[in-house]
mmCIF file of C-alpha atoms in Angstrom:
data_model
loop_
_atom_site.group_PDB
_atom_site.id
_atom_site.type_symbol
_atom_site.label_atom_id
_atom_site.label_comp_id
_atom_site.label_asym_id
_atom_site.label_seq_id
_atom_site.Cartn_x
_atom_site.Cartn_y
_atom_site.Cartn_z
ATOM 1 C CA UNK A 1 -0.385 0.407 0.050
ATOM 2 C CA UNK A 2 1.181 3.652 -0.676
ATOM 3 C CA UNK A 3 0.761 4.844 2.459
ATOM 4 C CA UNK A 4 1.059 8.566 0.741
ATOM 5 C CA UNK A 5 -1.879 7.490 -1.837
ATOM 6 C CA UNK A 6 -4.314 6.007 0.352
ATOM 7 C CA UNK A 7 -4.424 8.839 3.049
ATOM 8 C CA UNK A 8 -4.751 11.328 0.347
ATOM 9 C CA UNK A 9 -8.435 9.384 -0.829
ATOM 10 C CA UNK A 10 -9.785 9.182 2.051
ATOM 11 C CA UNK A 11 -8.960 13.342 2.398
ATOM 12 C CA UNK A 12 -10.743 13.664 -0.705
ATOM 13 C CA UNK A 13 -13.573 11.617 0.434
ATOM 14 C CA UNK A 14 -13.390 14.057 3.603
ATOM 15 C CA UNK A 15 -13.799 16.900 1.638
ATOM 16 C CA UNK A 16 -16.135 15.835 -0.366
ATOM 17 C CA UNK A 17 -18.467 15.125 2.702
ATOM 18 C CA UNK A 18 -17.462 18.331 4.597
ATOM 19 C CA UNK A 19 -19.008 19.615 1.249
ATOM 20 C CA UNK A 20 -22.739 18.324 1.187
ATOM 21 C CA UNK A 21 -23.101 20.393 4.561
ATOM 22 C CA UNK A 22 -20.766 23.026 3.653
ATOM 23 C CA UNK A 23 -21.460 24.582 0.337
ATOM 24 C CA UNK A 24 -18.384 26.562 -0.012
ATOM 25 C CA UNK A 25 -16.008 23.254 -0.442
ATOM 26 C CA UNK A 26 -18.261 21.710 -2.882
ATOM 27 C CA UNK A 27 -17.251 20.200 -6.288
ATOM 28 C CA UNK A 28 -14.118 21.920 -5.466
ATOM 29 C CA UNK A 29 -10.970 21.052 -7.718
ATOM 30 C CA UNK A 30 -8.420 18.646 -5.957
ATOM 31 C CA UNK A 31 -5.865 17.617 -8.307
ATOM 32 C CA UNK A 32 -3.479 19.769 -6.541
ATOM 33 C CA UNK A 33 -4.042 18.113 -2.793
ATOM 34 C CA UNK A 34 -0.641 16.496 -1.196
ATOM 35 C CA UNK A 35 0.040 14.318 1.126
ATOM 36 C CA UNK A 36 3.550 13.675 1.993
ATOM 37 C CA UNK A 37 5.851 13.249 4.578
ATOM 38 C CA UNK A 38 6.759 16.435 6.571
ATOM 39 C CA UNK A 39 9.858 18.261 6.119
ATOM 40 C CA UNK A 40 10.673 17.817 9.731
ATOM 41 C CA UNK A 41 9.885 14.910 11.270
ATOM 42 C CA UNK A 42 9.163 16.363 14.294
ATOM 43 C CA UNK A 43 6.230 17.553 13.090
ATOM 44 C CA UNK A 44 4.708 14.068 12.773
ATOM 45 C CA UNK A 45 4.395 11.095 9.959
ATOM 46 C CA UNK A 46 1.972 12.399 7.336
ATOM 47 C CA UNK A 47 1.269 16.290 5.914
ATOM 48 C CA UNK A 48 -1.006 18.241 3.432
ATOM 49 C CA UNK A 49 -1.523 21.101 1.631
ATOM 50 C CA UNK A 50 -5.170 21.036 1.324
ATOM 51 C CA UNK A 51 -6.349 24.178 3.422
ATOM 52 C CA UNK A 52 -3.664 25.869 1.796
ATOM 53 C CA UNK A 53 -4.513 25.076 -1.788
ATOM 54 C CA UNK A 54 -8.251 25.683 -1.543
ATOM 55 C CA UNK A 55 -7.949 28.672 0.128
ATOM 56 C CA UNK A 56 -8.837 30.613 -3.284
ATOM 57 C CA UNK A 57 -11.331 27.703 -4.464
ATOM 58 C CA UNK A 58 -13.342 27.815 -1.012
ATOM 59 C CA UNK A 59 -12.875 31.555 -0.603
ATOM 60 C CA UNK A 60 -12.539 30.744 3.149
ATOM 61 C CA UNK A 61 -9.637 31.519 5.035
ATOM 62 C CA UNK A 62 -6.830 28.646 5.259
ATOM 63 C CA UNK A 63 -7.014 28.275 9.428
ATOM 64 C CA UNK A 64 -11.243 27.790 8.882
ATOM 65 C CA UNK A 65 -10.433 24.696 6.243
ATOM 66 C CA UNK A 66 -7.754 23.339 7.967
ATOM 67 C CA UNK A 67 -10.224 23.173 11.387
ATOM 68 C CA UNK A 68 -12.617 21.188 9.274
ATOM 69 C CA UNK A 69 -10.247 18.767 7.847
ATOM 70 C CA UNK A 70 -8.564 18.370 11.034
ATOM 71 C CA UNK A 71 -11.147 17.750 12.883
ATOM 72 C CA UNK A 72 -12.401 15.080 10.517
ATOM 73 C CA UNK A 73 -9.138 13.732 10.283
ATOM 74 C CA UNK A 74 -8.672 12.805 13.622
ATOM 75 C CA UNK A 75 -11.376 10.501 13.746
ATOM 76 C CA UNK A 76 -9.804 8.567 11.480
ATOM 77 C CA UNK A 77 -9.296 4.808 13.736
ATOM 78 C CA UNK A 78 -5.572 5.190 11.942
ATOM 79 C CA UNK A 79 -4.528 9.052 13.102
ATOM 80 C CA UNK A 80 -2.833 9.431 16.635
ATOM 81 C CA UNK A 81 -3.058 13.742 16.289
ATOM 82 C CA UNK A 82 -3.997 16.065 14.354
ATOM 83 C CA UNK A 83 -1.702 19.638 14.206
ATOM 84 C CA UNK A 84 -2.709 22.581 12.526
ATOM 85 C CA UNK A 85 0.458 24.494 12.126
ATOM 86 C CA UNK A 86 1.082 28.070 10.472
ATOM 87 C CA UNK A 87 -1.203 29.469 8.126
ATOM 88 C CA UNK A 88 -2.999 26.479 7.406
ATOM 89 C CA UNK A 89 -0.647 23.352 7.530
ATOM 90 C CA UNK A 90 -1.806 20.023 8.757
ATOM 91 C CA UNK A 91 0.570 17.485 10.417
ATOM 92 C CA UNK A 92 -0.758 13.990 11.041
ATOM 93 C CA UNK A 93 0.808 11.188 13.850
ATOM 94 C CA UNK A 94 -0.602 7.522 13.133
ATOM 95 C CA UNK A 95 -1.223 5.004 15.548
ATOM 96 C CA UNK A 96 1.011 2.546 16.662
ATOM 97 C CA UNK A 97 -1.218 0.090 15.818
ATOM 98 C CA UNK A 98 -1.069 1.257 12.322
ATOM 99 C CA UNK A 99 2.712 0.669 11.819
ATOM 100 C CA UNK A 100 2.597 -2.188 13.309
ATOM 101 C CA UNK A 101 -0.372 -3.463 10.679
ATOM 102 C CA UNK A 102 2.225 -1.810 7.875
ATOM 103 C CA UNK A 103 5.141 -4.085 9.399
ATOM 104 C CA UNK A 104 2.821 -7.298 8.939
ATOM 105 C CA UNK A 105 1.707 -6.419 5.693
ATOM 106 C CA UNK A 106 5.453 -6.334 4.736
ATOM 107 C CA UNK A 107 7.120 -8.773 6.195
ATOM 108 C CA UNK A 108 4.052 -11.780 4.832
ATOM 109 C CA UNK A 109 4.440 -9.779 1.424
ATOM 110 C CA UNK A 110 8.239 -11.059 1.777
ATOM 111 C CA UNK A 111 9.706 -9.945 -1.609
ATOM 112 C CA UNK A 112 6.494 -8.894 -3.104
ATOM 113 C CA UNK A 113 6.364 -5.936 -1.634
ATOM 114 C CA UNK A 114 6.576 -2.753 -2.975
ATOM 115 C CA UNK A 115 5.797 -4.411 -6.599
ATOM 116 C CA UNK A 116 3.906 -2.656 -8.799
ATOM 117 C CA UNK A 117 2.125 -2.380 -12.482
ATOM 118 C CA UNK A 118 3.557 0.619 -13.427
ATOM 119 C CA UNK A 119 5.100 -0.281 -16.162
ATOM 120 C CA UNK A 120 2.135 -2.300 -17.427
ATOM 121 C CA UNK A 121 4.497 -5.204 -19.156
ATOM 122 C CA UNK A 122 5.764 -2.890 -21.426
ATOM 123 C CA UNK A 123 9.445 -4.006 -23.192
ATOM 124 C CA UNK A 124 12.701 -2.234 -22.112
ATOM 125 C CA UNK A 125 15.580 -2.705 -23.607
ATOM 126 C CA UNK A 126 18.969 -2.294 -21.085
ATOM 127 C CA UNK A 127 22.475 -2.568 -22.333
ATOM 128 C CA UNK A 128 24.888 -2.410 -20.126
ATOM 129 C CA UNK A 129 28.590 -3.192 -18.961
ATOM 130 C CA UNK A 130 29.627 -4.134 -22.373
ATOM 131 C CA UNK A 131 33.057 -4.229 -21.838
ATOM 132 C CA UNK A 132 35.459 -4.816 -24.167
ATOM 133 C CA UNK A 133 36.298 -9.129 -24.181
ATOM 134 C CA UNK A 134 39.720 -8.853 -24.037
ATOM 135 C CA UNK A 135 40.343 -9.431 -20.271
ATOM 136 C CA UNK A 136 38.473 -10.176 -17.256
ATOM 137 C CA UNK A 137 36.316 -7.479 -15.929
ATOM 138 C CA UNK A 138 38.909 -5.145 -13.995
ATOM 139 C CA UNK A 139 37.096 -2.546 -11.346
ATOM 140 C CA UNK A 140 36.866 0.247 -13.189
ATOM 141 C CA UNK A 141 34.017 -1.392 -15.013
ATOM 142 C CA UNK A 142 32.106 -2.031 -11.816
ATOM 143 C CA UNK A 143 29.926 1.070 -11.567
ATOM 144 C CA UNK A 144 27.971 0.847 -14.553
ATOM 145 C CA UNK A 145 27.441 -3.098 -14.095
ATOM 146 C CA UNK A 146 26.026 -2.338 -10.535
ATOM 147 C CA UNK A 147 24.200 0.960 -11.719
ATOM 148 C CA UNK A 148 22.745 -1.112 -15.097
ATOM 149 C CA UNK A 149 21.554 -4.517 -13.153
ATOM 150 C CA UNK A 150 20.116 -1.880 -10.208
ATOM 151 C CA UNK A 151 18.309 -0.312 -12.922
ATOM 152 C CA UNK A 152 16.849 -3.163 -14.275
ATOM 153 C CA UNK A 153 15.927 -4.529 -10.924
ATOM 154 C CA UNK A 154 13.617 -1.376 -10.640
ATOM 155 C CA UNK A 155 12.549 -1.610 -13.704
ATOM 156 C CA UNK A 156 11.297 -5.131 -13.679
ATOM 157 C CA UNK A 157 9.842 -4.737 -10.061
ATOM 158 C CA UNK A 158 7.831 -1.828 -11.457
ATOM 159 C CA UNK A 159 6.204 -4.108 -13.875
ATOM 160 C CA UNK A 160 8.216 -3.612 -17.166
ATOM 161 C CA UNK A 161 9.370 -6.471 -19.181
ATOM 162 C CA UNK A 162 12.856 -5.967 -18.863
ATOM 163 C CA UNK A 163 15.884 -7.485 -21.197
ATOM 164 C CA UNK A 164 19.291 -7.140 -19.998
ATOM 165 C CA UNK A 165 21.815 -7.432 -22.776
ATOM 166 C CA UNK A 166 25.521 -6.997 -23.408
ATOM 167 C CA UNK A 167 26.883 -6.079 -26.624
ATOM 168 C CA UNK A 168 29.807 -8.158 -26.949
ATOM 169 C CA UNK A 169 32.250 -5.573 -29.420
ATOM 170 C CA UNK A 170 34.524 -8.484 -31.109
ATOM 171 C CA UNK A 171 34.672 -7.014 -34.441
ATOM 172 C CA UNK A 172 37.244 -4.463 -33.667
ATOM 173 C CA UNK A 173 41.028 -4.525 -33.924
ATOM 174 C CA UNK A 174 41.366 -5.417 -30.694
ATOM 175 C CA UNK A 175 40.251 -8.849 -30.977
ATOM 176 C CA UNK A 176 42.750 -9.659 -33.623
ATOM 177 C CA UNK A 177 45.648 -8.152 -30.995
ATOM 178 C CA UNK A 178 43.708 -10.311 -28.737
ATOM 179 C CA UNK A 179 44.186 -13.023 -30.850
ATOM 180 C CA UNK A 180 47.921 -12.421 -31.303
ATOM 181 C CA UNK A 181 48.841 -11.958 -27.688
ATOM 182 C CA UNK A 182 46.507 -16.077 -27.339
ATOM 183 C CA UNK A 183 49.091 -16.980 -29.860
ATOM 184 C CA UNK A 184 52.378 -16.250 -27.963
ATOM 185 C CA UNK A 185 50.436 -17.931 -25.061
ATOM 186 C CA UNK A 186 49.770 -21.406 -27.394
ATOM 187 C CA UNK A 187 53.318 -21.097 -28.504
ATOM 188 C CA UNK A 188 54.506 -20.617 -25.090
ATOM 189 C CA UNK A 189 52.372 -24.004 -24.355
ATOM 190 C CA UNK A 190 54.364 -26.006 -26.626
ATOM 191 C CA UNK A 191 57.362 -25.234 -25.578
ATOM 192 C CA UNK A 192 58.846 -22.595 -27.384
ATOM 193 C CA UNK A 193 60.541 -19.595 -25.882
ATOM 194 C CA UNK A 194 58.490 -15.862 -26.696
ATOM 195 C CA UNK A 195 60.367 -13.739 -24.275
ATOM 196 C CA UNK A 196 58.478 -10.393 -23.509
ATOM 197 C CA UNK A 197 55.307 -10.075 -24.499
ATOM 198 C CA UNK A 198 55.453 -7.031 -27.257
ATOM 199 C CA UNK A 199 54.453 -3.941 -26.758
ATOM 200 C CA UNK A 200 50.575 -3.684 -27.918
ATOM 201 C CA UNK A 201 49.655 -6.961 -26.988
ATOM 202 C CA UNK A 202 48.354 -8.120 -23.822
ATOM 203 C CA UNK A 203 50.100 -9.608 -21.259
ATOM 204 C CA UNK A 204 47.784 -10.976 -18.763
ATOM 205 C CA UNK A 205 48.094 -14.495 -17.496
ATOM 206 C CA UNK A 206 44.480 -15.018 -18.265
ATOM 207 C CA UNK A 207 45.662 -15.659 -21.719
ATOM 208 C CA UNK A 208 48.027 -18.430 -20.451
ATOM 209 C CA UNK A 209 44.728 -21.567 -20.291
ATOM 210 C CA UNK A 210 43.921 -20.193 -23.753
ATOM 211 C CA UNK A 211 46.841 -21.270 -24.910
ATOM 212 C CA UNK A 212 47.458 -24.561 -23.088
ATOM 213 C CA UNK A 213 43.773 -25.258 -24.533
ATOM 214 C CA UNK A 214 45.016 -24.811 -28.008
ATOM 215 C CA UNK A 215 47.536 -26.471 -27.521
ATOM 216 C CA UNK A 216 46.151 -29.067 -26.404
ATOM 217 C CA UNK A 217 43.528 -29.568 -29.127
ATOM 218 C CA UNK A 218 45.965 -28.454 -32.587
ATOM 219 C CA UNK A 219 49.307 -29.960 -31.429
ATOM 220 C CA UNK A 220 51.941 -27.744 -33.196
ATOM 221 C CA UNK A 221 49.135 -27.326 -36.193
ATOM 222 C CA UNK A 222 48.952 -24.037 -36.058
ATOM 223 C CA UNK A 223 52.524 -22.623 -36.036
ATOM 224 C CA UNK A 224 52.767 -24.395 -39.706
ATOM 225 C CA UNK A 225 49.687 -21.980 -40.653
ATOM 226 C CA UNK A 226 49.901 -18.348 -41.849
ATOM 227 C CA UNK A 227 48.204 -15.704 -39.826
ATOM 228 C CA UNK A 228 45.421 -15.197 -41.794
ATOM 229 C CA UNK A 229 44.916 -18.773 -41.282
ATOM 230 C CA UNK A 230 45.592 -19.288 -37.763
ATOM 231 C CA UNK A 231 43.491 -15.945 -36.580
ATOM 232 C CA UNK A 232 40.249 -16.790 -36.720
ATOM 233 C CA UNK A 233 40.863 -20.316 -34.643
ATOM 234 C CA UNK A 234 42.783 -18.682 -32.356
ATOM 235 C CA UNK A 235 40.324 -15.843 -32.087
ATOM 236 C CA UNK A 236 37.118 -17.602 -31.331
ATOM 237 C CA UNK A 237 38.800 -19.542 -28.685
ATOM 238 C CA UNK A 238 40.103 -16.495 -26.699
ATOM 239 C CA UNK A 239 37.179 -14.889 -27.336
ATOM 240 C CA UNK A 240 35.466 -17.489 -26.489
ATOM 241 C CA UNK A 241 37.394 -18.196 -23.107
ATOM 242 C CA UNK A 242 37.196 -13.953 -21.930
ATOM 243 C CA UNK A 243 33.021 -13.985 -22.608
ATOM 244 C CA UNK A 244 33.622 -17.272 -19.980
ATOM 245 C CA UNK A 245 35.124 -14.929 -17.772
ATOM 246 C CA UNK A 246 33.421 -12.254 -17.930
ATOM 247 C CA UNK A 247 30.149 -14.173 -17.337
ATOM 248 C CA UNK A 248 31.838 -14.892 -14.113
ATOM 249 C CA UNK A 249 32.979 -11.972 -12.763
ATOM 250 C CA UNK A 250 29.593 -10.455 -13.437
ATOM 251 C CA UNK A 251 28.013 -13.816 -11.802
ATOM 252 C CA UNK A 252 30.367 -13.475 -8.188
ATOM 253 C CA UNK A 253 28.852 -9.728 -8.413
ATOM 254 C CA UNK A 254 25.048 -11.045 -9.212
ATOM 255 C CA UNK A 255 24.549 -9.712 -12.380
ATOM 256 C CA UNK A 256 22.878 -12.098 -15.268
ATOM 257 C CA UNK A 257 22.390 -10.341 -19.128
ATOM 258 C CA UNK A 258 19.328 -12.688 -20.853
ATOM 259 C CA UNK A 259 21.082 -11.336 -24.132
ATOM 260 C CA UNK A 260 24.689 -11.272 -25.770
ATOM 261 C CA UNK A 261 24.725 -9.785 -28.883
ATOM 262 C CA UNK A 262 27.654 -10.207 -30.734
ATOM 263 C CA UNK A 263 28.975 -7.151 -33.480
ATOM 264 C CA UNK A 264 30.210 -9.681 -35.812
ATOM 265 C CA UNK A 265 27.448 -11.525 -36.322
ATOM 266 C CA UNK A 266 26.083 -7.867 -36.721
ATOM 267 C CA UNK A 267 28.433 -7.461 -39.395
ATOM 268 C CA UNK A 268 28.349 -10.842 -40.874
ATOM 269 C CA UNK A 269 24.211 -10.525 -41.137
ATOM 270 C CA UNK A 270 24.562 -7.676 -43.937
ATOM 271 C CA UNK A 271 22.192 -5.560 -40.588
ATOM 272 C CA UNK A 272 24.543 -2.206 -41.215
ATOM 273 C CA UNK A 273 23.949 -2.441 -45.081
ATOM 274 C CA UNK A 274 20.094 -2.625 -44.841
ATOM 275 C CA UNK A 275 19.966 -0.109 -42.185
ATOM 276 C CA UNK A 276 21.721 2.522 -44.106
ATOM 277 C CA UNK A 277 19.758 1.593 -47.048
ATOM 278 C CA UNK A 278 17.157 2.134 -44.916
ATOM 279 C CA UNK A 279 17.783 5.598 -43.682
ATOM 280 C CA UNK A 280 18.969 6.064 -47.344
ATOM 281 C CA UNK A 281 15.610 5.856 -48.461
ATOM 282 C CA UNK A 282 14.049 8.034 -46.115
ATOM 283 C CA UNK A 283 16.579 10.427 -47.384
ATOM 284 C CA UNK A 284 18.952 11.057 -44.607
ATOM 285 C CA UNK A 285 22.238 10.186 -46.001
ATOM 286 C CA UNK A 286 24.206 11.635 -48.290
ATOM 287 C CA UNK A 287 27.767 12.157 -49.220
ATOM 288 C CA UNK A 288 29.546 15.990 -48.756
ATOM 289 C CA UNK A 289 32.441 17.625 -46.218
ATOM 290 C CA UNK A 290 31.847 18.218 -43.151
ATOM 291 C CA UNK A 291 33.302 21.661 -41.728
ATOM 292 C CA UNK A 292 36.340 21.290 -39.609
ATOM 293 C CA UNK A 293 35.578 20.821 -36.352
ATOM 294 C CA UNK A 294 35.968 23.570 -33.494
ATOM 295 C CA UNK A 295 38.472 22.480 -30.508
ATOM 296 C CA UNK A 296 39.310 19.015 -30.430
ATOM 297 C CA UNK A 297 39.294 17.047 -33.762
ATOM 298 C CA UNK A 298 37.119 14.076 -33.268
ATOM 299 C CA UNK A 299 38.176 10.792 -35.117
ATOM 300 C CA UNK A 300 35.676 10.798 -38.125
ATOM 301 C CA UNK A 301 36.508 14.285 -39.350
ATOM 302 C CA UNK A 302 38.546 14.340 -42.557
ATOM 303 C CA UNK A 303 38.667 17.136 -45.307
ATOM 304 C CA UNK A 304 37.114 14.606 -48.418
ATOM 305 C CA UNK A 305 34.141 13.946 -49.203
ATOM 306 C CA UNK A 306 32.300 11.301 -46.926
ATOM 307 C CA UNK A 307 28.929 9.116 -46.369
ATOM 308 C CA UNK A 308 27.472 11.046 -44.338
ATOM 309 C CA UNK A 309 23.985 10.779 -42.040
ATOM 310 C CA UNK A 310 21.967 14.088 -41.019
ATOM 311 C CA UNK A 311 22.366 13.706 -37.587
ATOM 312 C CA UNK A 312 21.521 17.543 -37.345
ATOM 313 C CA UNK A 313 18.120 16.866 -38.262
ATOM 314 C CA UNK A 314 17.550 15.471 -35.138
ATOM 315 C CA UNK A 315 18.929 17.361 -32.580
ATOM 316 C CA UNK A 316 23.077 16.557 -32.827
ATOM 317 C CA UNK A 317 25.377 19.298 -33.773
ATOM 318 C CA UNK A 318 27.149 18.603 -36.892
ATOM 319 C CA UNK A 319 26.225 15.589 -39.333
ATOM 320 C CA UNK A 320 27.716 12.362 -38.500
ATOM 321 C CA UNK A 321 30.427 10.208 -41.067
ATOM 322 C CA UNK A 322 29.306 6.533 -41.734
ATOM 323 C CA UNK A 323 32.501 5.247 -43.727
ATOM 324 C CA UNK A 324 36.244 6.408 -42.830
ATOM 325 C CA UNK A 325 39.037 6.711 -45.375
ATOM 326 C CA UNK A 326 39.771 3.252 -46.582
ATOM 327 C CA UNK A 327 35.881 1.995 -46.997
ATOM 328 C CA UNK A 328 35.768 0.568 -43.771
ATOM 329 C CA UNK A 329 32.527 1.934 -41.296
ATOM 330 C CA UNK A 330 33.131 3.947 -38.636
ATOM 331 C CA UNK A 331 32.230 2.938 -34.933
ATOM 332 C CA UNK A 332 28.807 4.950 -35.495
ATOM 333 C CA UNK A 333 27.342 3.027 -38.235
ATOM 334 C CA UNK A 334 27.025 -0.835 -36.496
ATOM 335 C CA UNK A 335 26.111 1.283 -33.245
ATOM 336 C CA UNK A 336 22.862 2.665 -35.406
ATOM 337 C CA UNK A 337 22.257 -0.645 -37.104
ATOM 338 C CA UNK A 338 22.428 -2.416 -33.491
ATOM 339 C CA UNK A 339 19.796 0.051 -32.026
ATOM 340 C CA UNK A 340 17.461 -0.699 -35.302
ATOM 341 C CA UNK A 341 17.514 -4.292 -34.897
ATOM 342 C CA UNK A 342 16.839 -3.905 -30.700
ATOM 343 C CA UNK A 343 13.822 -1.669 -32.441
ATOM 344 C CA UNK A 344 12.683 -4.238 -34.812
ATOM 345 C CA UNK A 345 12.738 -7.127 -31.465
ATOM 346 C CA UNK A 346 9.785 -5.036 -30.238
ATOM 347 C CA UNK A 347 11.820 -2.333 -27.958
ATOM 348 C CA UNK A 348 10.560 0.932 -28.296
ATOM 349 C CA UNK A 349 12.775 1.758 -25.023
ATOM 350 C CA UNK A 350 15.969 1.363 -25.037
ATOM 351 C CA UNK A 351 18.544 2.389 -22.205
ATOM 352 C CA UNK A 352 22.103 2.616 -22.769
ATOM 353 C CA UNK A 353 24.592 3.280 -19.891
ATOM 354 C CA UNK A 354 28.030 4.746 -21.009
ATOM 355 C CA UNK A 355 31.316 5.250 -19.386
ATOM 356 C CA UNK A 356 31.632 9.081 -18.738
ATOM 357 C CA UNK A 357 34.446 8.753 -21.773
ATOM 358 C CA UNK A 358 31.416 8.273 -24.286
ATOM 359 C CA UNK A 359 29.497 11.546 -22.786
ATOM 360 C CA UNK A 360 30.008 12.872 -26.307
ATOM 361 C CA UNK A 361 28.773 10.241 -27.877
ATOM 362 C CA UNK A 362 25.037 11.072 -26.639
ATOM 363 C CA UNK A 363 23.550 13.385 -29.117
ATOM 364 C CA UNK A 364 24.266 11.351 -32.521
ATOM 365 C CA UNK A 365 22.880 7.830 -30.905
ATOM 366 C CA UNK A 366 19.494 9.713 -29.804
ATOM 367 C CA UNK A 367 19.558 11.262 -33.449
ATOM 368 C CA UNK A 368 20.304 7.622 -35.099
ATOM 369 C CA UNK A 369 17.098 6.379 -33.015
ATOM 370 C CA UNK A 370 14.980 8.584 -33.792
ATOM 371 C CA UNK A 371 16.163 8.666 -37.259
ATOM 372 C CA UNK A 372 15.380 4.652 -37.472
ATOM 373 C CA UNK A 373 12.394 4.113 -35.396
ATOM 374 C CA UNK A 374 10.300 7.405 -37.383
ATOM 375 C CA UNK A 375 10.304 8.705 -33.872
ATOM 376 C CA UNK A 376 8.546 5.535 -31.973
ATOM 377 C CA UNK A 377 11.661 4.525 -30.277
ATOM 378 C CA UNK A 378 13.099 6.328 -27.397
ATOM 379 C CA UNK A 379 16.354 5.941 -26.218
ATOM 380 C CA UNK A 380 17.561 7.154 -22.888
ATOM 381 C CA UNK A 381 21.521 7.048 -22.019
ATOM 382 C CA UNK A 382 22.770 7.201 -18.537
ATOM 383 C CA UNK A 383 26.009 8.267 -18.084
ATOM 384 C CA UNK A 384 28.526 6.807 -14.892
ATOM 385 C CA UNK A 385 32.144 7.541 -13.988
ATOM 386 C CA UNK A 386 34.691 4.904 -13.986
ATOM 387 C CA UNK A 387 35.691 3.899 -10.092
ATOM 388 C CA UNK A 388 39.055 5.101 -9.469
ATOM 389 C CA UNK A 389 41.001 2.675 -7.249
ATOM 390 C CA UNK A 390 43.636 4.270 -5.571
ATOM 391 C CA UNK A 391 47.048 2.353 -3.850
ATOM 392 C CA UNK A 392 49.408 3.600 -1.230
ATOM 393 C CA UNK A 393 48.320 7.269 -2.341
ATOM 394 C CA UNK A 394 48.751 6.923 -5.981
ATOM 395 C CA UNK A 395 45.693 6.184 -8.577
ATOM 396 C CA UNK A 396 45.970 2.417 -10.017
ATOM 397 C CA UNK A 397 45.327 2.993 -13.831
ATOM 398 C CA UNK A 398 43.763 0.493 -15.511
ATOM 399 C CA UNK A 399 45.113 -0.752 -18.725
ATOM 400 C CA UNK A 400 44.569 -4.379 -20.060
ATOM 401 C CA UNK A 401 47.176 -4.149 -22.617
ATOM 402 C CA UNK A 402 50.211 -2.589 -19.771
ATOM 403 C CA UNK A 403 48.769 -5.587 -17.885
ATOM 404 C CA UNK A 404 47.883 -3.027 -15.046
ATOM 405 C CA UNK A 405 44.520 -3.583 -13.478
ATOM 406 C CA UNK A 406 42.943 -4.867 -10.229
ATOM 407 C CA UNK A 407 40.400 -7.411 -11.390
ATOM 408 C CA UNK A 408 36.403 -7.285 -10.084
ATOM 409 C CA UNK A 409 36.910 -10.984 -9.059
ATOM 410 C CA UNK A 410 39.871 -9.676 -6.620
ATOM 411 C CA UNK A 411 37.699 -6.754 -5.133
ATOM 412 C CA UNK A 412 34.770 -9.664 -5.017
ATOM 413 C CA UNK A 413 36.658 -11.735 -3.240
ATOM 414 C CA UNK A 414 38.540 -9.193 -0.456
ATOM 415 C CA UNK A 415 35.281 -7.035 0.708
ATOM 416 C CA UNK A 416 32.065 -9.143 -0.866
ATOM 417 C CA UNK A 417 29.145 -9.075 -3.510
ATOM 418 C CA UNK A 418 27.400 -6.297 -0.911
ATOM 419 C CA UNK A 419 29.987 -3.730 -0.183
ATOM 420 C CA UNK A 420 31.156 -4.082 -4.052
ATOM 421 C CA UNK A 421 27.681 -3.532 -5.259
#
């Protein structure tokens, strides 16, 4: 039971009843009447502004209205006392018996207490974490993971049909770096000397088991293959192992996702081309030259003709490039296709949890969603600061390539799931 709503309903009934004997209180608009907790708990359990907001309509002094309402409220069995303060504030204290019944109701309801149907079963897609699959979760990812999971839990509790989704960034150059790093560990498992891990590769020991598994499965056969032949084999094994690590790390924090969506599969399916064909059919893609940017030059600007999305038509600051100079897609193009896919799966409400370093991406993504959904879809983006970890007074920089990071699992093992959350 929402106590405030319940007592407002009773107050409305009282006002309407009083209106039968006092014409000035009859037929009043009661939308502005509120029942809420007093600003100062010493004033009681509940407070209402009814006398103050009705004084003009009723053409009565607020204290006179408060006196009538207070007398009627005092007769309610749940009300221990009523106090009229200032120009006409009404404060109420509720009986101990009332609060005891509330506690009993809460205990009986258990985990169902507080649930509502406010969401009415509406579908919501919440994408969060989505850390690059190049190693275990580090502590820097934790805030976005917990925030996203808490938001998903709250929305599900409020009656929404929530899909918890993880976008696997497995199509970029970083996964090839992962594969080359795992290949070194494979050679190491075969007994070959690999020396120091070259700069730019991932030096973490978490790839040692991947190398051992590859050696057990393939022997030294991969050594005889050129890179373009062994890289897909090693990449797929390493990606699978990293996602297993990430799932286990998240599970240790009490987080599970229903959907793991592969960016590589998005590329392979032709979804990017189909999405841009759709935008082109709407007259939202053109070839042009972007104006030189003000301030820091963004990655996707080049002084040459480019394939551009009319993002400014949907509230962005500039139109956005969809292809790089080498003909490959910008990061933005697959992101548009990914969100179009969400919409096609029936999600008109989408929530993305971004790190603070992606704040500049908000306007373009909102513009993209507005364009591909024809205004029927809504994207809400929440920004979370990355976790800063100090060691001996110094900031620990989180870098998988440098091998300098503290894993989420380490922190959970040390202080426990609840403390981390």
